[in-house]
Tab-separated table of C-alpha atoms in Angstrom:
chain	number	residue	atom	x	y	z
A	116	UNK	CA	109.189	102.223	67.973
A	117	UNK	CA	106.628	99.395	67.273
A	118	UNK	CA	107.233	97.590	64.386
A	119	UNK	CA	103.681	97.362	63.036
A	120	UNK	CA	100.058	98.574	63.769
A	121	UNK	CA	97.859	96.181	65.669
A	122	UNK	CA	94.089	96.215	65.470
A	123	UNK	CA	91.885	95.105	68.655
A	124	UNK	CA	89.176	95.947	70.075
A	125	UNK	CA	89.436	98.663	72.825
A	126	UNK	CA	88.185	96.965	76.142
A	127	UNK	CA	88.031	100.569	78.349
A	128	UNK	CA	89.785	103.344	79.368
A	129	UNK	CA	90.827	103.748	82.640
A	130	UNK	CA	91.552	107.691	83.841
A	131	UNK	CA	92.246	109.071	87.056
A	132	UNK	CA	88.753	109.781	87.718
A	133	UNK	CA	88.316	106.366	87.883
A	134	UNK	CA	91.524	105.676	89.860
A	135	UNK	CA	91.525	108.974	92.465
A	136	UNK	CA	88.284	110.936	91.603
A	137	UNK	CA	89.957	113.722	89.533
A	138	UNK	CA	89.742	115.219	86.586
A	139	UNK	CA	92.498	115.994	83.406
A	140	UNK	CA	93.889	113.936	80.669
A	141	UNK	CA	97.445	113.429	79.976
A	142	UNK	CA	98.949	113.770	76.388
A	143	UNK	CA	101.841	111.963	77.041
A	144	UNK	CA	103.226	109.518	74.186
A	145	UNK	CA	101.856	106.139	75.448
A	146	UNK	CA	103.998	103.479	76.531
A	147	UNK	CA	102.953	100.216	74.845
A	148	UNK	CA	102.728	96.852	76.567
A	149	UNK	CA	101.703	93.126	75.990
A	150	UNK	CA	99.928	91.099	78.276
A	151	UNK	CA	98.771	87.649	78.495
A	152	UNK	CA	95.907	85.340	80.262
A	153	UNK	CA	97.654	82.412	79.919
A	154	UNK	CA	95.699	79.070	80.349
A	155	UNK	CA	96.928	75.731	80.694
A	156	UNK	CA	94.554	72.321	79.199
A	157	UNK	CA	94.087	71.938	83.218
A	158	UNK	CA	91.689	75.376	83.015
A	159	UNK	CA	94.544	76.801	85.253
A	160	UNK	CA	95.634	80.210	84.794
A	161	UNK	CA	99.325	81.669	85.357
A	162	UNK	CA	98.657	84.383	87.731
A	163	UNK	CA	102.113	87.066	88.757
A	164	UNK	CA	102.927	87.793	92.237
A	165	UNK	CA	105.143	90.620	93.354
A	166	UNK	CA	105.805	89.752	97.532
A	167	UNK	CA	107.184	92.918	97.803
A	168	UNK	CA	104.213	95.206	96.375
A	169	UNK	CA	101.241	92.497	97.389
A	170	UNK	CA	100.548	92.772	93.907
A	171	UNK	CA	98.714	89.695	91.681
A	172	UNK	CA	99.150	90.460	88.194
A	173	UNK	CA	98.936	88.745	84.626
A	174	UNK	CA	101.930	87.965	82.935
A	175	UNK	CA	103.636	90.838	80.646
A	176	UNK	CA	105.737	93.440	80.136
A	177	UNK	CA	106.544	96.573	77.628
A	178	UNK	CA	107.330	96.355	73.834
A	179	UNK	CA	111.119	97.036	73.597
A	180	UNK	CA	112.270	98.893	70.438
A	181	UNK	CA	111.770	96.971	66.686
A	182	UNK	CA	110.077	94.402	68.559
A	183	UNK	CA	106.471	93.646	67.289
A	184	UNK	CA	103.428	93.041	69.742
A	185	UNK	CA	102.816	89.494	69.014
A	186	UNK	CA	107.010	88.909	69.537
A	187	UNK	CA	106.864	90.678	72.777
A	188	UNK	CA	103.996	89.124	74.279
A	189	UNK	CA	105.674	85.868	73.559
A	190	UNK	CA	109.096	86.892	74.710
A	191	UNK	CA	107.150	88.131	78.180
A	192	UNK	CA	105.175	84.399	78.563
A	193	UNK	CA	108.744	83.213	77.694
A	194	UNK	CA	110.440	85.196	80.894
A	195	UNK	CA	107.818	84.999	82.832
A	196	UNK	CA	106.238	81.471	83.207
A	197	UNK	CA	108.518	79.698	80.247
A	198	UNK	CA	105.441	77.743	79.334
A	199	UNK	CA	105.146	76.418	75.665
A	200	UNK	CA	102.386	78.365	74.056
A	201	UNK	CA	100.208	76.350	71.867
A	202	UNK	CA	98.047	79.335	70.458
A	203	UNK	CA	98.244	82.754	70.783
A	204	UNK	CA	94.896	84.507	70.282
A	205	UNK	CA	94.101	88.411	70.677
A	206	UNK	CA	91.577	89.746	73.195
A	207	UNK	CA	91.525	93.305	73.100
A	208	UNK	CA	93.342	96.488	74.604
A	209	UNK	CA	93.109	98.500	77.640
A	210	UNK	CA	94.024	102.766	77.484
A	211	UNK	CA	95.305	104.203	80.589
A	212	UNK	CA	95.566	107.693	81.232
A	213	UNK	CA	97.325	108.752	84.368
A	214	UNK	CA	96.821	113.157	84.163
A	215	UNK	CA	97.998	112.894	87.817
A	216	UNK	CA	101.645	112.229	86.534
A	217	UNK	CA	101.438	112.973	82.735
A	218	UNK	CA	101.550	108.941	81.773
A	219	UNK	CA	99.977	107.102	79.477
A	220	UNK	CA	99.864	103.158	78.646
A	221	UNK	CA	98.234	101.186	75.903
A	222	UNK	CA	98.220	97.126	77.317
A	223	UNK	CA	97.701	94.801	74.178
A	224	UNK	CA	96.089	91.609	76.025
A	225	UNK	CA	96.279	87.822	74.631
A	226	UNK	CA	94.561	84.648	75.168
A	227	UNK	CA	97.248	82.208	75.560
A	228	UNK	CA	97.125	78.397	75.506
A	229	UNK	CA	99.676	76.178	76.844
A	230	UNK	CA	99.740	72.281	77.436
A	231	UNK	CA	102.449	72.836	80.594
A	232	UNK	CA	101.644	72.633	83.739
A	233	UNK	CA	105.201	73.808	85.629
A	234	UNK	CA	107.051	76.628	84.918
A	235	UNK	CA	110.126	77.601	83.602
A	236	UNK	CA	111.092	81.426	84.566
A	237	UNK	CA	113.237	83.429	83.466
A	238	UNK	CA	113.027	86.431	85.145
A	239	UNK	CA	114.677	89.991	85.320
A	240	UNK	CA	117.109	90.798	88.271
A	241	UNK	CA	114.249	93.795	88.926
A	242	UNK	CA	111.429	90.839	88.980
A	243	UNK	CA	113.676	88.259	91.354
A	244	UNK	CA	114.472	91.951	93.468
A	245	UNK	CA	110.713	92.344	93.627
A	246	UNK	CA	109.835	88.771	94.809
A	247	UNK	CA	108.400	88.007	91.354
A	248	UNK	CA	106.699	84.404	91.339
A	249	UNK	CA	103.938	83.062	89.117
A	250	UNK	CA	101.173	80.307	89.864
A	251	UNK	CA	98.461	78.276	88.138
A	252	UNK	CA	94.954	79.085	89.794
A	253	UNK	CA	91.257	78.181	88.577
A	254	UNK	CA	89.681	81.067	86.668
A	255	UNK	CA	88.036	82.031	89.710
A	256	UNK	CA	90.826	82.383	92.442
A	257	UNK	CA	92.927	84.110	89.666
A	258	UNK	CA	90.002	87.050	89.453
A	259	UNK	CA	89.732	86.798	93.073
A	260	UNK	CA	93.470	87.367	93.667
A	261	UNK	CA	93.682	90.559	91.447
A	262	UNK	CA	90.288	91.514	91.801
A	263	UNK	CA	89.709	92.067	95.284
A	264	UNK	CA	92.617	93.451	97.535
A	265	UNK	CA	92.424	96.944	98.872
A	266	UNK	CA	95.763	98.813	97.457
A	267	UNK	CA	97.117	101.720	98.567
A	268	UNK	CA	98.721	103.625	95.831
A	269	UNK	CA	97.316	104.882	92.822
A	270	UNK	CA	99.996	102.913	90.484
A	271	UNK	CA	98.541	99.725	91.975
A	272	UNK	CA	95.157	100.889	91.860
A	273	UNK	CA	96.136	101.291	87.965
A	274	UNK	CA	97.976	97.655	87.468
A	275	UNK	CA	94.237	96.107	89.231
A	276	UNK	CA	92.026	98.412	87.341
A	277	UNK	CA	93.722	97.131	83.799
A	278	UNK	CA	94.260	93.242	84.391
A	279	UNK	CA	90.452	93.073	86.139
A	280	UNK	CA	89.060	95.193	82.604
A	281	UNK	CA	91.124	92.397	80.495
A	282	UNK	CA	89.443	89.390	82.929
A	283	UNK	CA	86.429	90.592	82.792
A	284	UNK	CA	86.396	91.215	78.953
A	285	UNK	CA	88.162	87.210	78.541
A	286	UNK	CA	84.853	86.244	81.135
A	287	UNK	CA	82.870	87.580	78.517
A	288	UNK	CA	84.634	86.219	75.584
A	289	UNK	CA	84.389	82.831	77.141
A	290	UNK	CA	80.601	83.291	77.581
A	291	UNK	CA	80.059	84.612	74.073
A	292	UNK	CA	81.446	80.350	72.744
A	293	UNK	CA	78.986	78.471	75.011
């Protein structure tokens, strides 16, 4: 269980209408997650890669029992990249509800600012099985890299639908301070 409420704005729902083209909600208890665009004072950002799946991802990772949001996003940055994180800012949630296989996620996403520039992982066997590596990229090749490959299942379809929502709200976010 969560150990407190957290209040963001919603970014989007994603549903399997918008995944596969069909209809039906699940009512499945939602699995809670916390996720990160983490940004370095080079205007780098750490972007995930899974070589076995093809998959470019933002760091994060589920909420594990009595752990709060804000402690779990910084335990995942902590696995994940090992970067220092100067300030940890909150950017807004996105819903997904998968009818097609009765699941249901809610992703918490973070602005994160760090002044390192290498990386210090400390991943899960599951993530070193999976060929999990991470890499700074401009804002730009990051979106490119998750944005625009052509994947073939419907759980990666899901994992690109979310992180490209949570970009594309931070692109906006970023636009909203000039």
């Amino acid at each position: 269980m969560i150990t407190e409420s957290y209040s963001m704005n919603q970014i989007c729902t994603i549903t399997d209408k918008d995944i596969i083209g069909s209809e039906g909600l699940s009512n499945a208890r939602p699995r809670i997650t916390a996720r990160a665009i983490v940004k370095n004072t080079q205007n780098n950002y750490a972007v995930m890669y899974s070589q076995e799946f093809g998959l470019y991802s933002l760091p994060g990772g589920g909420v594990e029992d009595g752990e709060s949001i804000e402690d779990a996003v910084r335990r995942e940055i902590d696995e994940e990249t090992g970067v220092n994180i100067l300030a940890l800012e909150p950017l807004g949630y996105v819903e997904e509800n998968r009818a097609h296989c009765d699941y249901t996620q809610i992703s918490y996403y973070f602005i994160v600012t760090t002044d390192s520039s290498s990386f210090q992982q400390q991943l899960t066997a599951n993530e070193i099985k999976h060929g999990a590596t991470v890499g700074w990229h401009t804002l730009e090749d990051a979106y490119d890299k998750i944005a625009n490959v052509e994947h073939s299942t419907t759980q990666r379809k899901y994992l690109q639908a979310r992180d490209v929502a949570a970009l594309n709200a931070y692109k906006k976010h970023l636009a909203s301070k000039i």
